[in-house]
Amino acid sequence: MNPKLASVEKVLSVHHYTDRLFKFRITRPQSFRFRSGEFVMIGLLQDGKPLLRAYSVASPNWDEELEFFSIKVPDGPLTSVLQKIQPGDDVLLGKKPTGTLVLDALTPGKRLYMFSTGTGFAPFASLMRDPETYEKFDEVIITHTCRQVNELAYSVEMAENLIKDPLIGEMAEGKLRHYTTCTREEHPHTGRITDLIESGKLFSDLGVPPLDPATDRAMICGSMEMIKDTAALLEKAGLTEGSNAQPAEFVIEKAFAG
Ligand code: A2P
């Protein structure tokens, strides 16, 4: 492996949520700098060759360790092997984190929406633990939609722990709203986020006004279809897509799968 492209890190912990989802934490080299919400290449040596895929960093940029939230694809070249990692194992960590789901790519606003499906929640697990998110916005609404209730476990656990956190909990208190929905099982809120935006149910459930480009900013992370459909609704509401080079009212990133 070219040491200019990746470093070898140690797995510190692994937690399996379902037969399709797990999280793991690895050592973070001191030289590794990133902005909360960015992604990086992660991988393993397979038959002596590096096999890497893009993963959103799920931990915030102040954390001494790095956390990732992954799907397990039974015949996925990387995730079929990665899902078997144990503490002490080696993983490869790319040296160039990048991405558009960063606070810098949004113009100032009052309310920040983070719309996610499946493992698309990962970059928001980073941003929801970053104090800068609460410094920049009065209200932070994170939506997470999955097919089944057990697939929400990572984000539910994250939101519960965050409020108990002595530093971030205080900043997030009264600002952070976590809205979960399921599409194929019973749950207090059901349905696709796109349908809930379109019908206005999301806003009435939360007791907030409809989307407004003057106050609202958004980030979207999920499947290509989910991004396309959600972005179209934001555009209809008058929000424009931004980037690192040209900050605007919303940004998108595909949820990466191995
Ligand atoms: P659904 O069950 O109605 O397909 P997936 O695992 O396929 O990536 O889906 C994760 C979640 O995203 C599911 O709840 C799924 O709903 C939802 N979803 C899939 N496609 C879209 C879309 N185009 N717009 C909004 N939500 C979507």
PDB file of C-alpha atoms and ligand atoms in Angstrom:
ATOM      1  CA  MET A   1       0.000   0.000   0.000  1.00  0.00           C
ATOM      2  CA  ASN A   2       1.346   3.409  -0.950  1.00  0.00           C
ATOM      3  CA  PRO A   3       1.851   5.193   2.405  1.00  0.00           C
ATOM      4  CA  LYS A   4       1.122   8.491   0.660  1.00  0.00           C
ATOM      5  CA  LEU A   5      -2.451   7.368  -0.045  1.00  0.00           C
ATOM      6  CA  ALA A   6      -3.429   5.491   3.113  1.00  0.00           C
ATOM      7  CA  SER A   7      -2.267   4.631   6.612  1.00  0.00           C
ATOM      8  CA  VAL A   8      -2.737   1.366   8.495  1.00  0.00           C
ATOM      9  CA  GLU A   9      -4.996   1.794  11.533  1.00  0.00           C
ATOM     10  CA  LYS A  10      -6.224  -0.539  14.285  1.00  0.00           C
ATOM     11  CA  VAL A  11      -9.824  -1.530  14.891  1.00  0.00           C
ATOM     12  CA  LEU A  12     -10.804  -0.491  18.430  1.00  0.00           C
ATOM     13  CA  SER A  13     -14.395  -1.743  18.631  1.00  0.00           C
ATOM     14  CA  VAL A  14     -17.140  -3.251  16.506  1.00  0.00           C
ATOM     15  CA  HIS A  15     -20.868  -3.283  17.174  1.00  0.00           C
ATOM     16  CA  HIS A  16     -23.407  -5.133  15.047  1.00  0.00           C
ATOM     17  CA  TYR A  17     -26.930  -3.674  15.010  1.00  0.00           C
ATOM     18  CA  THR A  18     -28.641  -6.016  12.563  1.00  0.00           C
ATOM     19  CA  ASP A  19     -27.553  -8.616  10.030  1.00  0.00           C
ATOM     20  CA  ARG A  20     -27.250  -5.699   7.575  1.00  0.00           C
ATOM     21  CA  LEU A  21     -25.723  -2.892   9.682  1.00  0.00           C
ATOM     22  CA  PHE A  22     -22.718  -2.400  11.953  1.00  0.00           C
ATOM     23  CA  LYS A  23     -20.468   0.332  13.307  1.00  0.00           C
ATOM     24  CA  PHE A  24     -16.758   0.221  14.028  1.00  0.00           C
ATOM     25  CA  ARG A  25     -14.186   2.532  15.549  1.00  0.00           C
ATOM     26  CA  ILE A  26     -10.531   2.787  14.572  1.00  0.00           C
ATOM     27  CA  THR A  27      -7.434   4.668  15.671  1.00  0.00           C
ATOM     28  CA  ARG A  28      -7.034   8.181  14.266  1.00  0.00           C
ATOM     29  CA  PRO A  29      -3.570   9.314  13.249  1.00  0.00           C
ATOM     30  CA  GLN A  30      -2.692  12.755  14.629  1.00  0.00           C
ATOM     31  CA  SER A  31      -2.126  14.021  11.106  1.00  0.00           C
ATOM     32  CA  PHE A  32      -5.675  13.052  10.012  1.00  0.00           C
ATOM     33  CA  ARG A  33      -7.758  16.227   9.742  1.00  0.00           C
ATOM     34  CA  PHE A  34     -11.295  16.410   8.378  1.00  0.00           C
ATOM     35  CA  ARG A  35     -14.416  18.527   8.531  1.00  0.00           C
ATOM     36  CA  SER A  36     -17.464  16.923  10.184  1.00  0.00           C
ATOM     37  CA  GLY A  37     -19.648  15.435   7.424  1.00  0.00           C
ATOM     38  CA  GLU A  38     -16.804  14.495   5.064  1.00  0.00           C
ATOM     39  CA  PHE A  39     -16.010  11.028   3.681  1.00  0.00           C
ATOM     40  CA  VAL A  40     -12.769   9.122   3.276  1.00  0.00           C
ATOM     41  CA  MET A  41     -11.570   5.881   1.660  1.00  0.00           C
ATOM     42  CA  ILE A  42     -11.564   2.889   4.022  1.00  0.00           C
ATOM     43  CA  GLY A  43     -10.497  -0.638   3.271  1.00  0.00           C
ATOM     44  CA  LEU A  44      -8.522  -3.789   3.763  1.00  0.00           C
ATOM     45  CA  LEU A  45      -5.659  -5.606   2.113  1.00  0.00           C
ATOM     46  CA  GLN A  46      -7.183  -8.372   0.008  1.00  0.00           C
ATOM     47  CA  ASP A  47      -4.670 -10.883  -1.391  1.00  0.00           C
ATOM     48  CA  GLY A  48      -1.980  -8.272  -0.807  1.00  0.00           C
ATOM     49  CA  LYS A  49      -3.874  -5.580  -2.725  1.00  0.00           C
ATOM     50  CA  PRO A  50      -5.713  -2.624  -1.171  1.00  0.00           C
ATOM     51  CA  LEU A  51      -9.500  -2.700  -1.554  1.00  0.00           C
ATOM     52  CA  LEU A  52     -10.991   0.638  -0.560  1.00  0.00           C
ATOM     53  CA  ARG A  53     -14.468   2.220  -0.585  1.00  0.00           C
ATOM     54  CA  ALA A  54     -15.754   5.658   0.353  1.00  0.00           C
ATOM     55  CA  TYR A  55     -17.189   5.942   3.859  1.00  0.00           C
ATOM     56  CA  SER A  56     -18.578   8.976   5.628  1.00  0.00           C
ATOM     57  CA  VAL A  57     -16.780   9.602   8.892  1.00  0.00           C
ATOM     58  CA  ALA A  58     -19.507   9.219  11.528  1.00  0.00           C
ATOM     59  CA  SER A  59     -17.501  10.713  14.398  1.00  0.00           C
ATOM     60  CA  PRO A  60     -17.068  14.464  14.851  1.00  0.00           C
ATOM     61  CA  ASN A  61     -13.773  16.159  14.037  1.00  0.00           C
ATOM     62  CA  TRP A  62     -12.844  16.627  17.720  1.00  0.00           C
ATOM     63  CA  ASP A  63     -12.992  12.888  18.488  1.00  0.00           C
ATOM     64  CA  GLU A  64      -9.668  11.113  19.094  1.00  0.00           C
ATOM     65  CA  GLU A  65     -10.976   8.008  17.340  1.00  0.00           C
ATOM     66  CA  LEU A  66     -12.745   7.559  13.995  1.00  0.00           C
ATOM     67  CA  GLU A  67     -16.170   5.928  13.744  1.00  0.00           C
ATOM     68  CA  PHE A  68     -17.887   4.437  10.687  1.00  0.00           C
ATOM     69  CA  PHE A  69     -21.369   3.051  10.117  1.00  0.00           C
ATOM     70  CA  SER A  70     -21.558   0.364   7.453  1.00  0.00           C
ATOM     71  CA  ILE A  71     -23.941  -1.806   5.568  1.00  0.00           C
ATOM     72  CA  LYS A  72     -23.096  -5.508   5.088  1.00  0.00           C
ATOM     73  CA  VAL A  73     -23.577  -6.576   1.499  1.00  0.00           C
ATOM     74  CA  PRO A  74     -23.360 -10.409   1.402  1.00  0.00           C
ATOM     75  CA  ASP A  75     -21.516 -10.437  -1.929  1.00  0.00           C
ATOM     76  CA  GLY A  76     -20.003  -6.945  -1.599  1.00  0.00           C
ATOM     77  CA  PRO A  77     -16.244  -7.194  -2.274  1.00  0.00           C
ATOM     78  CA  LEU A  78     -15.318  -5.062   0.744  1.00  0.00           C
ATOM     79  CA  THR A  79     -18.240  -5.241   3.189  1.00  0.00           C
ATOM     80  CA  SER A  80     -18.514  -9.054   3.027  1.00  0.00           C
ATOM     81  CA  VAL A  81     -14.987  -9.125   4.547  1.00  0.00           C
ATOM     82  CA  LEU A  82     -15.093  -5.879   6.541  1.00  0.00           C
ATOM     83  CA  GLN A  83     -18.108  -7.080   8.539  1.00  0.00           C
ATOM     84  CA  LYS A  84     -15.852  -9.749  10.121  1.00  0.00           C
ATOM     85  CA  ILE A  85     -13.265  -7.320  11.541  1.00  0.00           C
ATOM     86  CA  GLN A  86     -12.400  -7.621  15.226  1.00  0.00           C
ATOM     87  CA  PRO A  87     -10.668  -5.265  17.678  1.00  0.00           C
ATOM     88  CA  GLY A  88      -6.921  -5.306  16.980  1.00  0.00           C
ATOM     89  CA  ASP A  89      -7.302  -5.947  13.225  1.00  0.00           C
ATOM     90  CA  ASP A  90      -5.752  -3.604  10.664  1.00  0.00           C
ATOM     91  CA  VAL A  91      -7.800  -1.379   8.359  1.00  0.00           C
ATOM     92  CA  LEU A  92      -6.598   1.060   5.711  1.00  0.00           C
ATOM     93  CA  LEU A  93      -7.518   4.712   6.096  1.00  0.00           C
ATOM     94  CA  GLY A  94      -7.227   7.072   3.122  1.00  0.00           C
ATOM     95  CA  LYS A  95      -5.416  10.363   3.623  1.00  0.00           C
ATOM     96  CA  LYS A  96      -7.727  12.693   1.727  1.00  0.00           C
ATOM     97  CA  PRO A  97     -11.108  13.228   3.391  1.00  0.00           C
ATOM     98  CA  THR A  98     -13.457  15.292   1.238  1.00  0.00           C
ATOM     99  CA  GLY A  99     -17.143  15.969   0.622  1.00  0.00           C
ATOM    100  CA  THR A 100     -19.950  18.481   0.342  1.00  0.00           C
ATOM    101  CA  LEU A 101     -22.010  17.716   3.474  1.00  0.00           C
ATOM    102  CA  VAL A 102     -20.134  20.364   5.409  1.00  0.00           C
ATOM    103  CA  LEU A 103     -21.363  23.448   7.217  1.00  0.00           C
ATOM    104  CA  ASP A 104     -19.068  25.618   5.065  1.00  0.00           C
ATOM    105  CA  ALA A 105     -21.059  24.707   1.941  1.00  0.00           C
ATOM    106  CA  LEU A 106     -24.244  26.269   3.336  1.00  0.00           C
ATOM    107  CA  THR A 107     -25.083  29.953   3.567  1.00  0.00           C
ATOM    108  CA  PRO A 108     -26.131  31.162   7.039  1.00  0.00           C
ATOM    109  CA  GLY A 109     -29.655  30.188   8.124  1.00  0.00           C
ATOM    110  CA  LYS A 110     -31.770  29.504  11.199  1.00  0.00           C
ATOM    111  CA  ARG A 111     -32.949  25.919  10.814  1.00  0.00           C
ATOM    112  CA  LEU A 112     -30.824  23.066   9.499  1.00  0.00           C
ATOM    113  CA  TYR A 113     -32.472  19.927   8.115  1.00  0.00           C
ATOM    114  CA  MET A 114     -30.447  16.754   7.633  1.00  0.00           C
ATOM    115  CA  PHE A 115     -32.449  14.237   5.595  1.00  0.00           C
ATOM    116  CA  SER A 116     -31.133  10.661   5.606  1.00  0.00           C
ATOM    117  CA  THR A 117     -32.072   7.115   4.687  1.00  0.00           C
ATOM    118  CA  GLY A 118     -30.238   3.937   5.732  1.00  0.00           C
ATOM    119  CA  THR A 119     -26.478   4.398   6.192  1.00  0.00           C
ATOM    120  CA  GLY A 120     -26.909   7.923   4.823  1.00  0.00           C
ATOM    121  CA  PHE A 121     -27.292   8.881   8.479  1.00  0.00           C
ATOM    122  CA  ALA A 122     -23.499   8.474   9.009  1.00  0.00           C
ATOM    123  CA  PRO A 123     -22.313  11.996   8.085  1.00  0.00           C
ATOM    124  CA  PHE A 124     -25.062  13.427  10.275  1.00  0.00           C
ATOM    125  CA  ALA A 125     -23.825  11.336  13.216  1.00  0.00           C
ATOM    126  CA  SER A 126     -20.656  13.396  12.799  1.00  0.00           C
ATOM    127  CA  LEU A 127     -22.353  16.775  12.343  1.00  0.00           C
ATOM    128  CA  MET A 128     -24.828  16.284  15.204  1.00  0.00           C
ATOM    129  CA  ARG A 129     -21.858  15.844  17.574  1.00  0.00           C
ATOM    130  CA  ASP A 130     -20.040  18.945  16.319  1.00  0.00           C
ATOM    131  CA  PRO A 131     -20.528  22.088  18.439  1.00  0.00           C
ATOM    132  CA  GLU A 132     -20.232  24.243  15.303  1.00  0.00           C
ATOM    133  CA  THR A 133     -23.583  22.868  14.089  1.00  0.00           C
ATOM    134  CA  TYR A 134     -25.293  24.389  17.130  1.00  0.00           C
ATOM    135  CA  GLU A 135     -23.264  27.580  16.945  1.00  0.00           C
ATOM    136  CA  LYS A 136     -24.464  28.149  13.381  1.00  0.00           C
ATOM    137  CA  PHE A 137     -28.123  27.079  13.680  1.00  0.00           C
ATOM    138  CA  ASP A 138     -30.943  27.715  16.168  1.00  0.00           C
ATOM    139  CA  GLU A 139     -32.691  24.487  15.265  1.00  0.00           C
ATOM    140  CA  VAL A 140     -31.300  21.206  13.901  1.00  0.00           C
ATOM    141  CA  ILE A 141     -33.735  18.623  12.541  1.00  0.00           C
ATOM    142  CA  ILE A 142     -32.326  15.227  11.605  1.00  0.00           C
ATOM    143  CA  THR A 143     -34.616  12.812   9.803  1.00  0.00           C
ATOM    144  CA  HIS A 144     -33.753   9.156   9.382  1.00  0.00           C
ATOM    145  CA  THR A 145     -35.909   6.799   7.336  1.00  0.00           C
ATOM    146  CA  CYS A 146     -35.391   3.045   7.124  1.00  0.00           C
ATOM    147  CA  ARG A 147     -37.425   0.115   5.949  1.00  0.00           C
ATOM    148  CA  GLN A 148     -37.510  -1.526   9.401  1.00  0.00           C
ATOM    149  CA  VAL A 149     -37.519  -0.295  12.989  1.00  0.00           C
ATOM    150  CA  ASN A 150     -34.308  -2.147  13.977  1.00  0.00           C
ATOM    151  CA  GLU A 151     -32.399  -0.292  11.229  1.00  0.00           C
ATOM    152  CA  LEU A 152     -32.963   2.948  13.155  1.00  0.00           C
ATOM    153  CA  ALA A 153     -31.027   1.658  16.201  1.00  0.00           C
ATOM    154  CA  TYR A 154     -27.768   3.486  15.460  1.00  0.00           C
ATOM    155  CA  SER A 155     -29.359   6.910  15.085  1.00  0.00           C
ATOM    156  CA  VAL A 156     -31.746   6.424  18.007  1.00  0.00           C
ATOM    157  CA  GLU A 157     -28.841   5.412  20.262  1.00  0.00           C
ATOM    158  CA  MET A 158     -26.807   8.355  18.994  1.00  0.00           C
ATOM    159  CA  ALA A 159     -29.547  10.898  19.718  1.00  0.00           C
ATOM    160  CA  GLU A 160     -30.141   9.471  23.211  1.00  0.00           C
ATOM    161  CA  ASN A 161     -26.443   9.470  24.116  1.00  0.00           C
ATOM    162  CA  LEU A 162     -25.884  12.930  22.720  1.00  0.00           C
ATOM    163  CA  ILE A 163     -28.346  14.546  25.058  1.00  0.00           C
ATOM    164  CA  LYS A 164     -26.498  12.929  27.998  1.00  0.00           C
ATOM    165  CA  ASP A 165     -23.109  14.189  26.767  1.00  0.00           C
ATOM    166  CA  PRO A 166     -21.793  16.855  29.177  1.00  0.00           C
ATOM    167  CA  LEU A 167     -20.480  19.176  26.436  1.00  0.00           C
ATOM    168  CA  ILE A 168     -22.547  18.665  23.288  1.00  0.00           C
ATOM    169  CA  GLY A 169     -25.701  17.685  25.168  1.00  0.00           C
ATOM    170  CA  GLU A 170     -25.996  21.165  26.595  1.00  0.00           C
ATOM    171  CA  MET A 171     -25.501  22.786  23.181  1.00  0.00           C
ATOM    172  CA  ALA A 172     -27.957  20.444  21.481  1.00  0.00           C
ATOM    173  CA  GLU A 173     -30.609  20.691  24.193  1.00  0.00           C
ATOM    174  CA  GLY A 174     -33.714  22.385  22.854  1.00  0.00           C
ATOM    175  CA  LYS A 175     -32.145  22.680  19.382  1.00  0.00           C
ATOM    176  CA  LEU A 176     -31.807  19.109  18.139  1.00  0.00           C
ATOM    177  CA  ARG A 177     -34.873  17.258  16.872  1.00  0.00           C
ATOM    178  CA  HIS A 178     -34.548  13.646  15.756  1.00  0.00           C
ATOM    179  CA  TYR A 179     -37.400  12.465  13.524  1.00  0.00           C
ATOM    180  CA  THR A 180     -37.429   8.787  12.557  1.00  0.00           C
ATOM    181  CA  THR A 181     -39.748   7.091  10.089  1.00  0.00           C
ATOM    182  CA  CYS A 182     -40.196   3.541   8.845  1.00  0.00           C
ATOM    183  CA  THR A 183     -41.570   2.545   5.462  1.00  0.00           C
ATOM    184  CA  ARG A 184     -42.190  -1.176   5.871  1.00  0.00           C
ATOM    185  CA  GLU A 185     -43.022  -1.614   9.572  1.00  0.00           C
ATOM    186  CA  GLU A 186     -45.246   0.041  12.140  1.00  0.00           C
ATOM    187  CA  HIS A 187     -43.599   3.002  13.881  1.00  0.00           C
ATOM    188  CA  PRO A 188     -44.867   6.257  15.431  1.00  0.00           C
ATOM    189  CA  HIS A 189     -44.073   7.943  12.072  1.00  0.00           C
ATOM    190  CA  THR A 190     -44.297   6.011   8.840  1.00  0.00           C
ATOM    191  CA  GLY A 191     -43.643   6.750   5.174  1.00  0.00           C
ATOM    192  CA  ARG A 192     -40.936   8.092   2.899  1.00  0.00           C
ATOM    193  CA  ILE A 193     -39.498  11.464   3.876  1.00  0.00           C
ATOM    194  CA  THR A 194     -40.366  12.769   0.419  1.00  0.00           C
ATOM    195  CA  ASP A 195     -44.057  11.976   0.971  1.00  0.00           C
ATOM    196  CA  LEU A 196     -43.924  13.539   4.437  1.00  0.00           C
ATOM    197  CA  ILE A 197     -42.402  16.733   3.022  1.00  0.00           C
ATOM    198  CA  GLU A 198     -44.866  16.853   0.155  1.00  0.00           C
ATOM    199  CA  SER A 199     -47.929  16.315   2.348  1.00  0.00           C
ATOM    200  CA  GLY A 200     -46.603  18.770   4.948  1.00  0.00           C
ATOM    201  CA  LYS A 201     -46.922  16.117   7.664  1.00  0.00           C
ATOM    202  CA  LEU A 202     -43.233  16.450   8.571  1.00  0.00           C
ATOM    203  CA  PHE A 203     -43.718  20.138   9.388  1.00  0.00           C
ATOM    204  CA  SER A 204     -46.993  19.700  11.270  1.00  0.00           C
ATOM    205  CA  ASP A 205     -45.509  16.804  13.294  1.00  0.00           C
ATOM    206  CA  LEU A 206     -42.554  19.014  14.238  1.00  0.00           C
ATOM    207  CA  GLY A 207     -44.613  22.169  14.687  1.00  0.00           C
ATOM    208  CA  VAL A 208     -42.434  24.167  12.265  1.00  0.00           C
ATOM    209  CA  PRO A 209     -43.405  26.275   9.245  1.00  0.00           C
ATOM    210  CA  PRO A 210     -43.045  24.877   5.707  1.00  0.00           C
ATOM    211  CA  LEU A 211     -39.625  25.049   3.998  1.00  0.00           C
ATOM    212  CA  ASP A 212     -38.470  28.612   3.452  1.00  0.00           C
ATOM    213  CA  PRO A 213     -35.248  29.580   1.637  1.00  0.00           C
ATOM    214  CA  ALA A 214     -34.912  32.642   3.874  1.00  0.00           C
ATOM    215  CA  THR A 215     -34.451  30.561   7.042  1.00  0.00           C
ATOM    216  CA  ASP A 216     -34.001  26.887   6.149  1.00  0.00           C
ATOM    217  CA  ARG A 217     -30.873  25.018   5.069  1.00  0.00           C
ATOM    218  CA  ALA A 218     -30.627  21.315   4.295  1.00  0.00           C
ATOM    219  CA  MET A 219     -28.290  18.403   3.730  1.00  0.00           C
ATOM    220  CA  ILE A 220     -29.381  15.179   2.041  1.00  0.00           C
ATOM    221  CA  CYS A 221     -27.712  11.759   2.229  1.00  0.00           C
ATOM    222  CA  GLY A 222     -29.226   8.506   0.980  1.00  0.00           C
ATOM    223  CA  SER A 223     -29.685   6.516  -2.218  1.00  0.00           C
ATOM    224  CA  MET A 224     -29.434   8.320  -5.570  1.00  0.00           C
ATOM    225  CA  GLU A 225     -33.204   8.149  -6.012  1.00  0.00           C
ATOM    226  CA  MET A 226     -33.898   9.481  -2.533  1.00  0.00           C
ATOM    227  CA  ILE A 227     -31.478  12.370  -3.111  1.00  0.00           C
ATOM    228  CA  LYS A 228     -32.987  13.215  -6.482  1.00  0.00           C
ATOM    229  CA  ASP A 229     -36.551  13.190  -5.162  1.00  0.00           C
ATOM    230  CA  THR A 230     -35.751  15.106  -1.965  1.00  0.00           C
ATOM    231  CA  ALA A 231     -33.652  17.701  -3.830  1.00  0.00           C
ATOM    232  CA  ALA A 232     -36.533  18.268  -6.272  1.00  0.00           C
ATOM    233  CA  LEU A 233     -38.832  19.085  -3.336  1.00  0.00           C
ATOM    234  CA  LEU A 234     -36.308  21.489  -1.837  1.00  0.00           C
ATOM    235  CA  GLU A 235     -35.905  23.204  -5.200  1.00  0.00           C
ATOM    236  CA  LYS A 236     -39.669  23.471  -5.512  1.00  0.00           C
ATOM    237  CA  ALA A 237     -39.645  25.244  -2.147  1.00  0.00           C
ATOM    238  CA  GLY A 238     -37.097  27.721  -3.540  1.00  0.00           C
ATOM    239  CA  LEU A 239     -33.831  26.367  -2.079  1.00  0.00           C
ATOM    240  CA  THR A 240     -30.798  26.107  -4.368  1.00  0.00           C
ATOM    241  CA  GLU A 241     -28.029  23.530  -4.279  1.00  0.00           C
ATOM    242  CA  GLY A 242     -24.634  24.637  -2.995  1.00  0.00           C
ATOM    243  CA  SER A 243     -21.081  23.299  -2.951  1.00  0.00           C
ATOM    244  CA  ASN A 244     -17.762  23.994  -1.262  1.00  0.00           C
ATOM    245  CA  ALA A 245     -16.942  26.458  -4.043  1.00  0.00           C
ATOM    246  CA  GLN A 246     -20.360  28.083  -4.029  1.00  0.00           C
ATOM    247  CA  PRO A 247     -22.253  27.797  -0.724  1.00  0.00           C
ATOM    248  CA  ALA A 248     -26.053  27.908  -1.034  1.00  0.00           C
ATOM    249  CA  GLU A 249     -29.160  26.565   0.684  1.00  0.00           C
ATOM    250  CA  PHE A 250     -28.752  22.787   0.456  1.00  0.00           C
ATOM    251  CA  VAL A 251     -26.112  20.165  -0.269  1.00  0.00           C
ATOM    252  CA  ILE A 252     -26.242  16.487  -1.205  1.00  0.00           C
ATOM    253  CA  GLU A 253     -24.078  13.370  -0.978  1.00  0.00           C
ATOM    254  CA  LYS A 254     -24.796   9.809  -2.000  1.00  0.00           C
ATOM    255  CA  ALA A 255     -24.746   7.243   0.824  1.00  0.00           C
ATOM    256  CA  PHE A 256     -21.809   5.025   0.037  1.00  0.00           C
ATOM    257  CA  ALA A 257     -22.125   1.240   0.081  1.00  0.00           C
ATOM    258  CA  GLY A 258     -19.298  -1.274  -0.051  1.00  0.00           C
TER     259      GLY A 258
HETATM  260  P1  A2P B   1     -39.238   2.219   0.702  1.00  0.00           P
HETATM  261  O1  A2P B   1     -39.305   1.120   1.721  1.00  0.00           O
HETATM  262  O2  A2P B   1     -40.582   2.817   0.407  1.00  0.00           O
HETATM  263  O3  A2P B   1     -38.489   1.819  -0.549  1.00  0.00           O
HETATM  264  P2  A2P B   1     -33.058   1.428   0.746  1.00  0.00           P
HETATM  265  O4  A2P B   1     -32.712   0.426   1.812  1.00  0.00           O
HETATM  266  O5  A2P B   1     -33.744   0.832  -0.448  1.00  0.00           O
HETATM  267  O6  A2P B   1     -31.938   2.365   0.389  1.00  0.00           O
HETATM  268  O7  A2P B   1     -34.167   2.365   1.398  1.00  0.00           O
HETATM  269  C1  A2P B   1     -33.947   3.020   2.614  1.00  0.00           C
HETATM  270  C2  A2P B   1     -35.164   3.860   2.884  1.00  0.00           C
HETATM  271  O8  A2P B   1     -35.259   4.888   1.875  1.00  0.00           O
HETATM  272  C3  A2P B   1     -36.458   3.064   2.793  1.00  0.00           C
HETATM  273  O9  A2P B   1     -37.278   3.449   3.880  1.00  0.00           O
HETATM  274  C4  A2P B   1     -37.026   3.462   1.457  1.00  0.00           C
HETATM  275  O10 A2P B   1     -38.435   3.436   1.378  1.00  0.00           O
HETATM  276  C5  A2P B   1     -36.545   4.900   1.342  1.00  0.00           C
HETATM  277  N1  A2P B   1     -36.499   5.344  -0.053  1.00  0.00           N
HETATM  278  C6  A2P B   1     -36.113   4.631  -1.121  1.00  0.00           C
HETATM  279  N2  A2P B   1     -36.201   5.351  -2.265  1.00  0.00           N
HETATM  280  C7  A2P B   1     -36.639   6.571  -1.901  1.00  0.00           C
HETATM  281  C8  A2P B   1     -36.936   7.767  -2.635  1.00  0.00           C
HETATM  282  N3  A2P B   1     -36.783   7.847  -3.959  1.00  0.00           N
HETATM  283  N4  A2P B   1     -37.362   8.837  -1.923  1.00  0.00           N
HETATM  284  C9  A2P B   1     -37.518   8.771  -0.595  1.00  0.00           C
HETATM  285  N5  A2P B   1     -37.266   7.678   0.153  1.00  0.00           N
HETATM  286  C10 A2P B   1     -36.829   6.575  -0.491  1.00  0.00           C
END
